[in-house]
Coordinates of C-alpha atoms in Angstrom, one line a residue:
M1 CA -118.7 -177.3 -30.7
E2 CA -117.8 -175.8 -34.0
F3 CA -117.4 -172.4 -32.4
I4 CA -114.8 -174.0 -30.0
T5 CA -112.8 -175.7 -32.8
Q6 CA -112.7 -172.5 -34.9
N7 CA -111.6 -170.2 -32.1
F8 CA -109.4 -172.8 -30.0
A9 CA -106.4 -170.4 -30.0
P10 CA -108.0 -167.3 -28.4
I11 CA -110.0 -169.6 -26.2
M12 CA -106.7 -171.2 -24.9
F13 CA -105.2 -167.6 -24.4
A14 CA -108.0 -166.4 -22.3
G15 CA -108.0 -169.7 -20.4
L16 CA -104.3 -168.8 -19.4
I17 CA -105.5 -165.3 -18.4
V18 CA -108.2 -167.1 -16.0
F19 CA -105.5 -169.4 -14.6
L20 CA -103.2 -166.5 -13.6
L21 CA -106.4 -164.3 -12.3
F22 CA -107.2 -167.3 -9.9
G23 CA -103.5 -166.5 -8.3
F24 CA -101.9 -169.7 -9.1
P25 CA -98.0 -169.6 -9.6
V26 CA -97.3 -168.6 -13.3
A27 CA -95.1 -171.7 -14.0
F28 CA -97.7 -174.1 -12.8
S29 CA -100.5 -171.8 -14.7
L30 CA -98.6 -172.2 -17.9
G31 CA -98.0 -175.8 -17.6
A32 CA -101.5 -176.7 -16.4
C33 CA -103.1 -174.6 -19.1
G34 CA -101.0 -176.1 -21.9
L35 CA -101.6 -179.8 -20.7
F36 CA -105.5 -179.1 -20.2
F37 CA -106.0 -177.7 -23.6
G38 CA -103.7 -180.3 -25.3
F39 CA -105.7 -183.0 -24.1
V40 CA -108.9 -181.1 -25.0
G41 CA -107.4 -180.6 -28.5
V42 CA -106.5 -184.1 -29.0
E43 CA -110.1 -185.2 -28.2
L44 CA -111.5 -182.7 -30.6
G45 CA -109.2 -183.9 -33.1
L46 CA -107.3 -180.7 -33.5
L47 CA -104.1 -182.0 -32.4
P48 CA -102.3 -185.3 -33.1
E49 CA -101.3 -187.5 -30.1
A50 CA -97.9 -187.6 -31.0
L51 CA -97.5 -183.8 -30.5
L52 CA -97.4 -184.4 -26.7
Q53 CA -94.5 -186.8 -27.0
A54 CA -92.3 -183.8 -28.0
L55 CA -92.6 -182.4 -24.5
P56 CA -89.6 -184.5 -23.0
L57 CA -87.5 -183.3 -25.8
R58 CA -88.2 -179.9 -25.3
V59 CA -87.7 -179.9 -21.5
F60 CA -84.2 -181.7 -22.2
G61 CA -83.5 -179.0 -24.8
I62 CA -84.0 -176.4 -21.9
M63 CA -81.5 -178.4 -19.7
Q64 CA -79.0 -178.2 -22.5
N65 CA -79.4 -174.6 -23.2
D66 CA -75.8 -173.0 -22.5
T67 CA -77.1 -169.5 -22.6
L68 CA -79.4 -170.1 -19.5
L69 CA -76.2 -171.0 -17.5
A70 CA -75.4 -167.2 -17.5
I71 CA -78.3 -166.6 -15.2
P72 CA -77.1 -168.4 -12.2
F73 CA -73.2 -167.1 -12.7
F74 CA -74.4 -163.4 -12.8
T75 CA -76.8 -163.9 -10.0
L76 CA -74.1 -165.3 -7.8
M77 CA -71.7 -162.7 -8.8
G78 CA -74.2 -159.8 -7.8
L79 CA -75.1 -161.5 -4.5
I80 CA -71.6 -161.9 -3.2
L81 CA -70.7 -158.3 -4.2
E82 CA -73.8 -157.0 -2.5
R83 CA -73.1 -159.1 0.8
S84 CA -69.5 -158.4 0.7
G85 CA -70.1 -154.6 1.6
M86 CA -69.3 -153.3 -1.8
A87 CA -72.6 -151.2 -2.1
E88 CA -72.1 -149.9 1.5
D89 CA -68.4 -148.6 0.7
L90 CA -69.5 -147.2 -2.7
L91 CA -72.4 -145.2 -1.3
D92 CA -70.4 -144.0 1.7
S93 CA -67.7 -142.8 -0.7
I94 CA -69.6 -141.3 -3.4
G95 CA -72.3 -139.7 -1.0
Q96 CA -69.1 -137.9 0.6
L97 CA -68.1 -136.9 -2.9
F98 CA -71.5 -135.4 -4.1
G99 CA -72.5 -134.4 -0.6
P100 CA -71.6 -130.8 -0.6
V101 CA -74.1 -130.0 -3.8
R102 CA -77.9 -129.9 -3.4
G103 CA -79.3 -133.3 -4.5
G104 CA -76.0 -135.0 -4.2
L105 CA -77.1 -138.0 -2.1
A106 CA -79.5 -138.6 -4.7
L107 CA -77.1 -138.5 -7.5
A108 CA -74.8 -140.7 -5.6
V109 CA -77.6 -143.3 -5.3
I110 CA -78.3 -143.1 -9.0
F111 CA -74.6 -143.3 -9.7
V112 CA -74.1 -146.3 -7.3
G113 CA -77.2 -147.9 -8.8
A114 CA -75.8 -147.8 -12.3
L115 CA -72.6 -149.4 -10.9
L116 CA -74.5 -152.2 -9.1
A117 CA -76.5 -153.0 -12.1
A118 CA -73.3 -153.4 -14.2
T119 CA -71.9 -155.7 -11.5
T120 CA -75.0 -157.6 -10.0
G121 CA -77.8 -157.5 -12.8
V122 CA -80.3 -158.3 -9.9
V123 CA -82.8 -155.8 -9.1
A124 CA -83.7 -157.0 -5.6
A125 CA -80.0 -156.9 -4.5
S126 CA -79.5 -153.3 -5.7
V127 CA -82.8 -151.8 -4.2
I128 CA -82.7 -153.7 -0.9
S129 CA -78.8 -152.7 -0.3
M130 CA -79.3 -149.1 -1.3
G131 CA -82.7 -148.9 0.7
L132 CA -80.8 -150.2 3.9
I133 CA -77.8 -148.0 3.5
S134 CA -79.0 -144.7 1.8
L135 CA -82.5 -144.4 2.9
P136 CA -81.6 -143.6 6.7
I137 CA -78.9 -141.2 5.7
M138 CA -81.4 -139.3 3.2
L139 CA -84.0 -139.1 5.9
R140 CA -81.6 -138.0 8.4
Y141 CA -80.7 -134.8 6.4
G142 CA -84.0 -133.7 5.2
Y143 CA -84.6 -135.2 1.9
D144 CA -88.3 -135.6 0.8
R145 CA -89.5 -139.0 1.3
R146 CA -91.2 -139.3 -2.2
I147 CA -87.8 -138.3 -3.8
A148 CA -85.7 -140.6 -1.6
S149 CA -88.0 -143.5 -2.1
G150 CA -88.4 -143.0 -5.7
V151 CA -84.6 -142.5 -6.5
I152 CA -83.5 -145.7 -4.6
A153 CA -86.3 -147.8 -6.4
A154 CA -85.7 -146.3 -9.7
S155 CA -81.8 -146.7 -9.6
G156 CA -82.3 -150.1 -8.4
T157 CA -84.1 -151.1 -11.7
L158 CA -81.3 -149.9 -13.8
A159 CA -80.1 -153.6 -13.2
Q160 CA -82.7 -154.6 -15.5
I161 CA -81.4 -152.8 -18.7
I162 CA -77.7 -152.1 -18.1
P163 CA -75.6 -155.3 -19.1
P164 CA -75.1 -157.8 -17.6
S165 CA -78.9 -157.7 -17.1
L166 CA -80.7 -161.0 -16.5
V167 CA -83.6 -159.7 -18.6
L168 CA -81.7 -159.3 -21.4
I169 CA -80.3 -162.9 -21.3
I170 CA -84.0 -164.1 -21.3
M171 CA -84.9 -161.8 -23.9
A172 CA -82.0 -163.1 -26.2
D173 CA -83.1 -166.8 -25.7
Q174 CA -86.7 -166.1 -26.6
L175 CA -85.9 -163.9 -29.5
G176 CA -83.3 -166.5 -30.8
R177 CA -80.5 -163.8 -30.9
S178 CA -77.2 -163.4 -29.4
V179 CA -76.8 -162.5 -25.8
G180 CA -73.7 -160.3 -26.7
D181 CA -75.5 -158.5 -29.4
M182 CA -78.4 -157.8 -26.9
Y183 CA -75.8 -156.4 -24.3
K184 CA -74.4 -154.1 -27.1
G185 CA -77.7 -152.8 -28.2
A186 CA -78.6 -152.0 -24.5
F187 CA -75.5 -150.4 -23.6
V188 CA -76.2 -146.8 -24.7
P189 CA -80.0 -146.8 -23.8
G190 CA -79.0 -148.0 -20.1
F191 CA -76.8 -145.1 -19.5
M192 CA -79.0 -142.5 -21.3
L193 CA -81.9 -143.6 -18.7
T194 CA -79.3 -143.2 -16.0
A195 CA -78.5 -139.6 -17.2
M196 CA -82.3 -138.7 -17.5
Y197 CA -82.6 -139.8 -13.8
A198 CA -79.8 -137.6 -12.8
G199 CA -81.2 -134.8 -15.0
Y200 CA -84.6 -135.0 -13.0
V201 CA -82.7 -134.8 -9.7
I202 CA -80.8 -131.7 -10.9
L203 CA -84.0 -129.9 -12.2
L204 CA -85.3 -130.7 -8.5
A205 CA -82.3 -129.3 -7.1
I206 CA -82.7 -126.1 -9.0
F207 CA -86.4 -125.6 -8.7
K208 CA -87.2 -127.5 -5.1
P209 CA -83.8 -127.0 -3.3
K210 CA -85.6 -127.9 0.1
W211 CA -86.5 -131.3 -1.3
V212 CA -83.0 -132.3 -1.9
P213 CA -80.6 -130.4 0.6
A214 CA -76.8 -130.7 0.5
L215 CA -75.0 -132.7 3.2
P216 CA -74.1 -130.4 6.1
L217 CA -70.4 -129.6 6.8
E218 CA -70.3 -131.8 9.9
A219 CA -71.3 -134.9 7.9
R220 CA -68.5 -134.8 5.6
T221 CA -65.8 -137.1 7.1
F222 CA -63.3 -137.4 4.3
R223 CA -61.5 -134.0 5.0
E224 CA -57.7 -132.9 4.9
P225 CA -55.9 -132.0 8.2
S226 CA -56.0 -128.5 7.1
G227 CA -59.9 -128.8 6.8
S228 CA -60.0 -128.5 3.0
S229 CA -62.0 -130.9 0.9
G230 CA -59.4 -132.4 -1.1
L231 CA -61.4 -132.3 -4.3
P232 CA -58.7 -130.5 -6.5
S233 CA -56.5 -133.5 -6.4
L234 CA -59.4 -135.8 -7.3
L235 CA -60.5 -133.5 -10.2
V236 CA -56.8 -133.5 -11.4
L237 CA -56.7 -137.5 -11.3
T238 CA -60.0 -137.6 -13.2
T239 CA -58.9 -135.1 -15.7
V240 CA -55.7 -137.1 -16.5
A241 CA -57.7 -140.5 -16.6
T242 CA -60.3 -138.9 -18.8
A243 CA -57.6 -137.4 -21.2
A244 CA -55.9 -140.9 -21.5
A245 CA -59.2 -142.5 -22.3
V246 CA -60.3 -139.9 -24.8
F247 CA -56.8 -140.1 -26.4
F248 CA -57.0 -144.0 -26.5
A249 CA -60.4 -143.8 -28.0
E250 CA -59.2 -141.6 -30.8
H251 CA -56.5 -143.9 -31.7
I252 CA -58.1 -147.2 -31.0
A253 CA -58.1 -148.2 -34.7
D254 CA -54.5 -147.6 -34.9
V255 CA -53.9 -149.9 -31.9
H256 CA -56.0 -152.7 -33.7
T257 CA -54.0 -152.2 -36.7
W258 CA -50.8 -152.8 -34.8
W259 CA -52.1 -155.7 -32.9
T260 CA -53.6 -157.5 -35.9
G261 CA -51.1 -156.4 -38.6
Q262 CA -54.0 -155.5 -40.9
P263 CA -55.5 -152.0 -41.6
V264 CA -58.6 -151.3 -39.3
T265 CA -60.5 -148.1 -40.1
S266 CA -63.2 -148.2 -37.5
V267 CA -64.1 -150.0 -34.3
A268 CA -67.5 -150.5 -32.8
T269 CA -68.8 -147.9 -30.4
D270 CA -69.3 -150.1 -27.3
E271 CA -65.8 -151.7 -27.7
T272 CA -64.3 -148.3 -28.1
I273 CA -66.2 -147.2 -24.8
V274 CA -65.4 -150.2 -22.7
V275 CA -61.7 -150.4 -23.7
S276 CA -61.1 -146.8 -23.5
M277 CA -62.6 -146.5 -20.0
C278 CA -60.6 -149.5 -19.1
V279 CA -57.2 -147.6 -20.0
G280 CA -58.4 -144.5 -18.1
V281 CA -59.4 -146.3 -15.1
M282 CA -56.1 -148.4 -14.9
L283 CA -54.1 -145.4 -15.3
A284 CA -55.9 -143.6 -12.3
F285 CA -55.5 -147.0 -10.2
L286 CA -51.8 -147.1 -10.8
I287 CA -51.3 -143.6 -10.0
A288 CA -53.3 -144.1 -6.6
V289 CA -51.2 -147.2 -5.8
A290 CA -47.9 -145.3 -6.7
N291 CA -48.9 -142.5 -4.4
R292 CA -49.6 -144.8 -1.5
L293 CA -46.7 -147.1 -1.8
L294 CA -44.1 -144.3 -2.4
R295 CA -45.8 -141.9 -0.1
L296 CA -45.8 -139.3 -2.7
R297 CA -48.8 -137.4 -1.0
L298 CA -50.2 -136.2 -4.3
L299 CA -53.7 -137.3 -3.6
S300 CA -56.0 -136.2 -1.0
R301 CA -58.1 -138.7 1.3
I302 CA -60.9 -138.3 -0.8
A303 CA -59.2 -139.0 -4.0
E304 CA -57.5 -142.1 -2.6
R305 CA -60.7 -143.4 -1.0
V306 CA -62.7 -142.8 -4.2
T307 CA -60.2 -144.4 -6.5
F308 CA -59.7 -147.5 -4.3
V309 CA -63.4 -148.1 -3.7
L310 CA -64.5 -147.4 -7.2
I311 CA -61.8 -149.2 -9.3
P312 CA -62.4 -152.8 -8.3
P313 CA -66.0 -153.0 -9.2
L314 CA -65.2 -151.1 -12.5
L315 CA -62.4 -153.6 -13.3
L316 CA -64.8 -156.3 -12.6
I317 CA -67.2 -154.6 -15.2
F318 CA -64.5 -154.4 -17.7
L319 CA -63.6 -158.1 -17.3
V320 CA -67.1 -159.2 -17.7
L321 CA -68.6 -156.9 -20.3
G322 CA -65.1 -156.2 -22.0
T323 CA -64.5 -159.8 -22.8
I324 CA -68.0 -160.2 -24.1
F325 CA -67.9 -157.0 -26.4
L326 CA -64.5 -157.9 -27.5
G327 CA -65.7 -161.5 -28.6
V328 CA -63.1 -163.1 -26.2
A329 CA -65.8 -165.0 -23.9
T330 CA -69.4 -165.9 -24.4
P331 CA -71.9 -164.3 -22.0
T332 CA -71.8 -167.7 -19.9
E333 CA -68.0 -167.5 -19.6
G334 CA -68.0 -163.9 -18.9
G335 CA -70.6 -164.7 -16.0
A336 CA -68.5 -167.4 -14.7
M337 CA -65.4 -165.0 -14.8
G338 CA -67.4 -162.3 -13.1
A339 CA -68.5 -165.0 -10.2
L340 CA -64.8 -165.8 -9.9
G341 CA -63.8 -162.1 -9.8
A342 CA -66.5 -161.5 -7.1
F343 CA -65.1 -164.3 -4.8
I344 CA -61.7 -162.8 -5.3
M345 CA -62.9 -159.2 -4.2
A346 CA -64.7 -160.4 -1.3
M347 CA -61.7 -162.5 -0.2
V348 CA -59.3 -159.6 -0.5
R349 CA -61.7 -157.4 1.5
G350 CA -61.7 -160.1 4.1
R351 CA -65.6 -160.6 4.0
L352 CA -65.9 -164.1 2.2
S353 CA -67.1 -166.4 5.0
M354 CA -69.0 -169.7 5.0
S355 CA -72.3 -168.0 5.9
L356 CA -72.0 -165.4 3.2
L357 CA -71.4 -168.2 0.7
K358 CA -74.4 -170.4 1.8
Q359 CA -76.7 -167.2 1.6
A360 CA -75.7 -166.5 -1.9
L361 CA -75.9 -170.1 -3.2
N362 CA -79.1 -170.7 -1.6
T363 CA -80.7 -167.4 -3.4
T364 CA -79.0 -168.3 -6.6
T365 CA -80.6 -171.7 -6.7
K366 CA -83.9 -170.4 -5.8
L367 CA -83.9 -167.8 -8.7
S368 CA -82.5 -170.2 -11.1
C369 CA -85.2 -172.7 -10.4
F370 CA -87.8 -170.0 -10.5
V371 CA -86.5 -169.2 -14.1
V372 CA -86.2 -172.9 -15.4
F373 CA -89.7 -173.8 -14.0
I374 CA -91.5 -170.7 -15.9
L375 CA -89.4 -171.7 -18.8
I376 CA -90.8 -175.3 -18.7
G377 CA -94.2 -174.1 -18.2
S378 CA -94.1 -171.6 -21.0
T379 CA -92.5 -174.4 -23.4
I380 CA -95.7 -176.7 -22.5
F381 CA -97.9 -173.9 -23.2
S382 CA -96.2 -172.7 -26.5
L383 CA -96.0 -176.3 -27.9
V384 CA -99.8 -176.6 -27.7
F385 CA -100.5 -173.0 -28.8
Q386 CA -98.3 -173.6 -31.8
G387 CA -100.1 -176.8 -32.5
V388 CA -103.3 -175.1 -32.8
D389 CA -102.1 -172.5 -35.0
G390 CA -102.1 -169.8 -32.3
P391 CA -99.1 -167.8 -33.7
R392 CA -100.9 -167.5 -37.0
W393 CA -104.0 -166.1 -34.9
V394 CA -101.7 -163.4 -33.3
E395 CA -100.0 -162.6 -36.4
H396 CA -103.3 -161.9 -38.4
L397 CA -104.7 -159.9 -35.2
L398 CA -101.5 -157.8 -35.0
T399 CA -100.5 -157.3 -38.7
G400 CA -104.2 -156.1 -39.3
M401 CA -103.7 -153.1 -37.0
P402 CA -103.6 -149.6 -39.0
G403 CA -100.2 -147.7 -39.0
G404 CA -97.9 -150.7 -40.1
Q405 CA -94.7 -150.8 -38.1
L406 CA -95.3 -147.9 -36.0
G407 CA -99.2 -149.0 -35.3
F408 CA -97.6 -152.4 -34.1
L409 CA -95.2 -151.0 -31.8
I410 CA -97.4 -148.5 -30.3
L411 CA -100.0 -151.3 -29.6
V412 CA -97.3 -153.8 -28.3
N413 CA -95.7 -151.1 -25.8
V414 CA -99.2 -150.3 -24.5
L415 CA -100.1 -153.9 -24.1
I416 CA -96.8 -154.4 -22.3
F417 CA -97.0 -151.3 -20.1
F418 CA -100.5 -152.6 -18.8
L419 CA -99.5 -156.2 -18.5
A420 CA -96.6 -155.1 -16.3
F421 CA -99.1 -154.0 -13.8
F422 CA -99.7 -157.7 -13.1
L423 CA -96.7 -159.7 -14.4
D424 CA -93.0 -159.2 -13.8
F425 CA -90.5 -159.3 -16.4
F426 CA -89.8 -163.0 -16.4
E427 CA -93.4 -163.8 -17.1
L428 CA -93.8 -161.3 -19.8
S429 CA -90.6 -162.6 -21.5
F430 CA -91.8 -166.2 -21.4
I431 CA -95.4 -165.6 -22.3
V432 CA -95.8 -162.4 -24.5
V433 CA -92.3 -162.2 -26.2
P434 CA -92.4 -165.5 -28.1
L435 CA -95.9 -164.5 -29.4
L436 CA -94.8 -160.8 -30.6
A437 CA -91.3 -162.0 -32.0
P438 CA -92.5 -163.6 -35.3
V439 CA -94.9 -160.8 -36.1
A440 CA -92.1 -158.1 -35.6
H441 CA -89.8 -160.1 -37.6
K442 CA -92.5 -160.5 -40.5
L443 CA -92.8 -156.7 -40.2
G444 CA -89.3 -156.1 -41.0
I445 CA -88.2 -155.0 -37.4
D446 CA -84.7 -155.9 -36.3
L447 CA -85.2 -158.3 -33.2
I448 CA -82.3 -156.9 -31.4
W449 CA -83.8 -153.5 -31.4
F450 CA -87.2 -154.9 -30.5
G451 CA -85.9 -156.8 -27.6
V452 CA -84.1 -153.7 -26.1
L453 CA -87.3 -151.7 -26.8
L454 CA -89.3 -154.2 -24.9
A455 CA -86.8 -154.6 -22.0
V456 CA -86.9 -150.9 -21.3
N457 CA -90.8 -151.0 -21.4
M458 CA -90.7 -154.0 -18.9
Q459 CA -88.5 -152.0 -16.6
T460 CA -91.7 -150.3 -15.6
S461 CA -93.0 -153.6 -14.3
F462 CA -90.9 -152.9 -11.1
M463 CA -92.0 -149.5 -10.7
H464 CA -95.8 -149.7 -11.1
P465 CA -97.8 -148.9 -8.3
P466 CA -99.3 -150.9 -6.5
F467 CA -97.5 -154.1 -7.8
G468 CA -94.0 -153.1 -8.6
F469 CA -91.6 -155.4 -7.0
A470 CA -89.0 -152.7 -6.5
L471 CA -91.7 -150.8 -4.4
F472 CA -92.1 -154.0 -2.3
Y473 CA -88.5 -154.5 -1.9
L474 CA -88.1 -151.0 -0.6
R475 CA -91.2 -151.3 1.6
S476 CA -89.6 -154.3 3.3
V477 CA -86.7 -152.1 4.4
A478 CA -88.2 -148.6 4.8
P479 CA -89.1 -147.5 8.3
T480 CA -92.7 -148.3 9.3
K481 CA -92.5 -146.7 12.6
A482 CA -90.9 -143.3 13.9
Y483 CA -87.6 -143.7 15.4
N484 CA -84.8 -141.6 16.9
D485 CA -81.9 -141.1 14.7
K486 CA -78.6 -142.5 16.2
V487 CA -76.3 -139.6 14.9
T488 CA -78.7 -136.5 15.4
N489 CA -81.0 -138.1 17.9
E490 CA -83.8 -136.4 16.1
R491 CA -87.4 -137.9 15.7
I492 CA -87.5 -139.4 12.1
E493 CA -91.0 -140.1 11.0
P494 CA -91.8 -143.4 8.8
V495 CA -92.1 -143.7 5.2
T496 CA -95.5 -144.5 4.1
T497 CA -96.5 -146.8 1.3
M498 CA -98.3 -144.0 -0.5
Q499 CA -95.0 -141.7 -0.4
I500 CA -93.2 -144.8 -2.0
Y501 CA -95.8 -145.0 -4.6
W502 CA -96.0 -141.3 -5.5
G503 CA -92.1 -141.3 -5.6
A504 CA -92.1 -143.8 -8.3
V505 CA -94.4 -142.1 -10.6
P506 CA -92.1 -139.5 -12.1
F507 CA -89.5 -142.3 -12.8
V508 CA -92.2 -144.4 -14.6
L509 CA -92.8 -141.2 -16.9
I510 CA -89.1 -141.0 -17.5
Q511 CA -88.9 -144.8 -18.5
I512 CA -91.9 -144.1 -21.0
I513 CA -90.1 -141.2 -22.4
M514 CA -87.2 -143.5 -22.9
V515 CA -89.5 -146.0 -24.8
G516 CA -90.6 -143.2 -27.0
L517 CA -87.0 -141.9 -27.8
I518 CA -86.1 -145.4 -28.8
I519 CA -89.0 -145.6 -31.3
A520 CA -88.2 -142.2 -32.6
F521 CA -84.6 -142.6 -32.9
P522 CA -83.8 -146.4 -33.6
A523 CA -80.0 -145.5 -33.8
I524 CA -80.0 -145.2 -30.0
V525 CA -80.0 -149.0 -30.0
S526 CA -78.5 -149.8 -33.4
S527 CA -75.5 -147.5 -33.2
G528 CA -73.9 -150.1 -30.5
L529 CA -74.3 -152.9 -32.9
D530 CA -71.6 -154.3 -35.2
K531 CA -72.0 -153.2 -38.8
E532 CA -72.9 -155.8 -41.4
V533 CA -70.3 -156.5 -43.9
A534 CA -71.3 -156.7 -47.4
V535 CA -70.1 -159.2 -49.6
D536 CA -69.6 -158.4 -53.3
L537 CA -69.7 -162.0 -55.2
D538 CA -68.7 -160.5 -58.5
K539 CA -65.6 -158.9 -57.0
I540 CA -64.6 -162.2 -55.2
G541 CA -65.1 -164.2 -58.4
A542 CA -63.0 -161.8 -60.4
E543 CA -60.2 -161.8 -57.8
M544 CA -60.4 -165.6 -57.7
Q545 CA -60.2 -165.8 -61.4
A546 CA -57.1 -163.3 -61.5
N547 CA -55.3 -165.3 -58.7
M548 CA -55.7 -168.6 -60.6
P549 CA -52.3 -169.8 -61.9
K550 CA -52.1 -170.0 -65.5
D551 CA -50.3 -173.1 -67.2
D552 CA -48.9 -172.1 -70.6
S553 CA -46.6 -175.1 -70.8
Q554 CA -49.0 -177.1 -72.8
P555 CA -49.4 -175.8 -76.5
A556 CA -52.8 -175.2 -77.8
P557 CA -54.4 -178.1 -79.9
E558 CA -54.1 -177.6 -83.6
P559 CA -57.4 -177.4 -85.4
A560 CA -58.5 -180.5 -87.1
P561 CA -57.8 -180.7 -90.8
G562 CA -60.5 -179.0 -92.9
A563 CA -62.0 -177.3 -89.5
S564 CA -62.0 -173.6 -89.6
A565 CA -61.4 -171.7 -86.5
P566 CA -64.6 -170.5 -84.7
A567 CA -65.4 -167.0 -85.2
G568 CA -65.0 -164.4 -82.4
G569 CA -62.6 -167.0 -80.6
E570 CA -65.5 -169.1 -79.4
A571 CA -64.8 -172.5 -78.3
P572 CA -66.1 -175.3 -80.6
A573 CA -69.0 -177.4 -79.8
G574 CA -68.1 -180.1 -77.5
A575 CA -65.1 -178.7 -76.1
E576 CA -64.5 -178.8 -72.4
E577 CA -65.9 -175.5 -70.6
D578 CA -63.2 -173.3 -68.6
P579 CA -64.0 -174.0 -65.0
M580 CA -63.0 -170.4 -64.0
K581 CA -65.6 -169.2 -66.4
A582 CA -68.2 -171.7 -65.3
M583 CA -67.4 -170.4 -61.8
Q584 CA -67.9 -166.7 -62.4
E585 CA -71.0 -167.6 -64.4
Q586 CA -72.5 -169.2 -61.2
L587 CA -71.5 -166.5 -59.0
D588 CA -73.1 -164.0 -61.4
R589 CA -76.4 -166.0 -61.3
D590 CA -76.3 -166.4 -57.4
A591 CA -75.9 -162.4 -57.2
G592 CA -78.8 -161.9 -59.7
K593 CA -81.0 -164.0 -57.5
K594 CA -79.9 -162.0 -54.3

């Protein structure tokens, strides 16, 4: 019995693992483990009975958490966009654009995956939609099955790291940090990961061209009446929009100065990127609208098609992320605006129906309940675990590792990587992150940087064979039997499960490389965050004293008869102290303490 009382925290953690290995749902496993060990702890005298009375308050605290409202909003936005045909139009248009080059279809899938990630934030919606639309086309034109399945699964998981990611919302809530700051920190790593995926496809196009063939001429439908591709006009439009965005980015500080009326010398990187891209995109859209309304015939068919298909989701991204980055809206308000924007886009396209709305609301409700129940279960477990000094046990276990910060980060990332074989990102966020965050904070690690690092690592949970959820999503829509293609009438062989697994391995390695890059170069995350403003208390005190109005109307009091003036101009004993001098001395003392 003494052994149990002295090692109650590790026994409780081991008990949770046993609950999970039995195959019970994670939410119920967490809650049952917490309640069981809570009652045992009360019987052993390790916990006061009053501790369990805090459970209702904690549950009501979850329900009152405004940050979690962003989850159903962003989920609803993504599902409406996915079911309104936006993904199909994007893949069709971008596939035609990149089709003439080797690996073009794979590049189009990665590019569209990044766009869907920035508009939906839901991995399942991205993987399933791209698997249904692009996988048959890639198989039709001879893509290697491993490459095709790996690209689709990996590009779908970009929704986990590119804002507005649901993972980042949960991570910010568990770390006690701002969702907006988490989005800013993940902005650059998300698009770096996208570029690394594209770089892998380009290398395959160079060294293994038969694996990623170009789209044949007869499959390129958006052509001019003369037979030309129409790409030069799109290139000119892109150049003009890019030049406008770069010019605006170089002078964005001047625009801020003009807008606020106060001198602004620097602007945050994420704000500069979002606002400048918005300017370039709006210019391209206005040119395309003017070309169509006035029939100027300045743009080709492919240029108009790409512009009108690409601009609406980009504007939605700017509406959501731009308002969050600029501080105009909270993430919850941004999600609400995004959901409304998705409704409007679906309505304009004529694809908003009652059936679509019911499906989207039904899936959103299921996912939101799933998250809330896991959070309630993790709250019960964490309350009891903290009551038996579990966090102190974890802290002593991890801070005693050799290597300091680097040793801690390597151990944590290896642990997360292997736990991701069995747990998804929601479960990892609710179980593991609350245990790791206090230790990271004590070691002096910035929690925003730490959260983004863990989010990139948790992305592998969707790609791990054999339990990766993205692989399951793709397996559910990939052909399991041979079939005759409707366009070419050729016999298409099925995609096997092992081909899906092997296709995911290179992208898992890319994700691990990205984790190493973030550890080696922390500025990848920190460069997107707002710089801390240093406050000089001495300078503020001096300015306050200088700006204090002086009252010279009252003459200085005459010294008493027989009293001599104090040497050095010092005030006589008992004289009233100068309030500004006292304030300055207090500021100096506070500065000295800091």
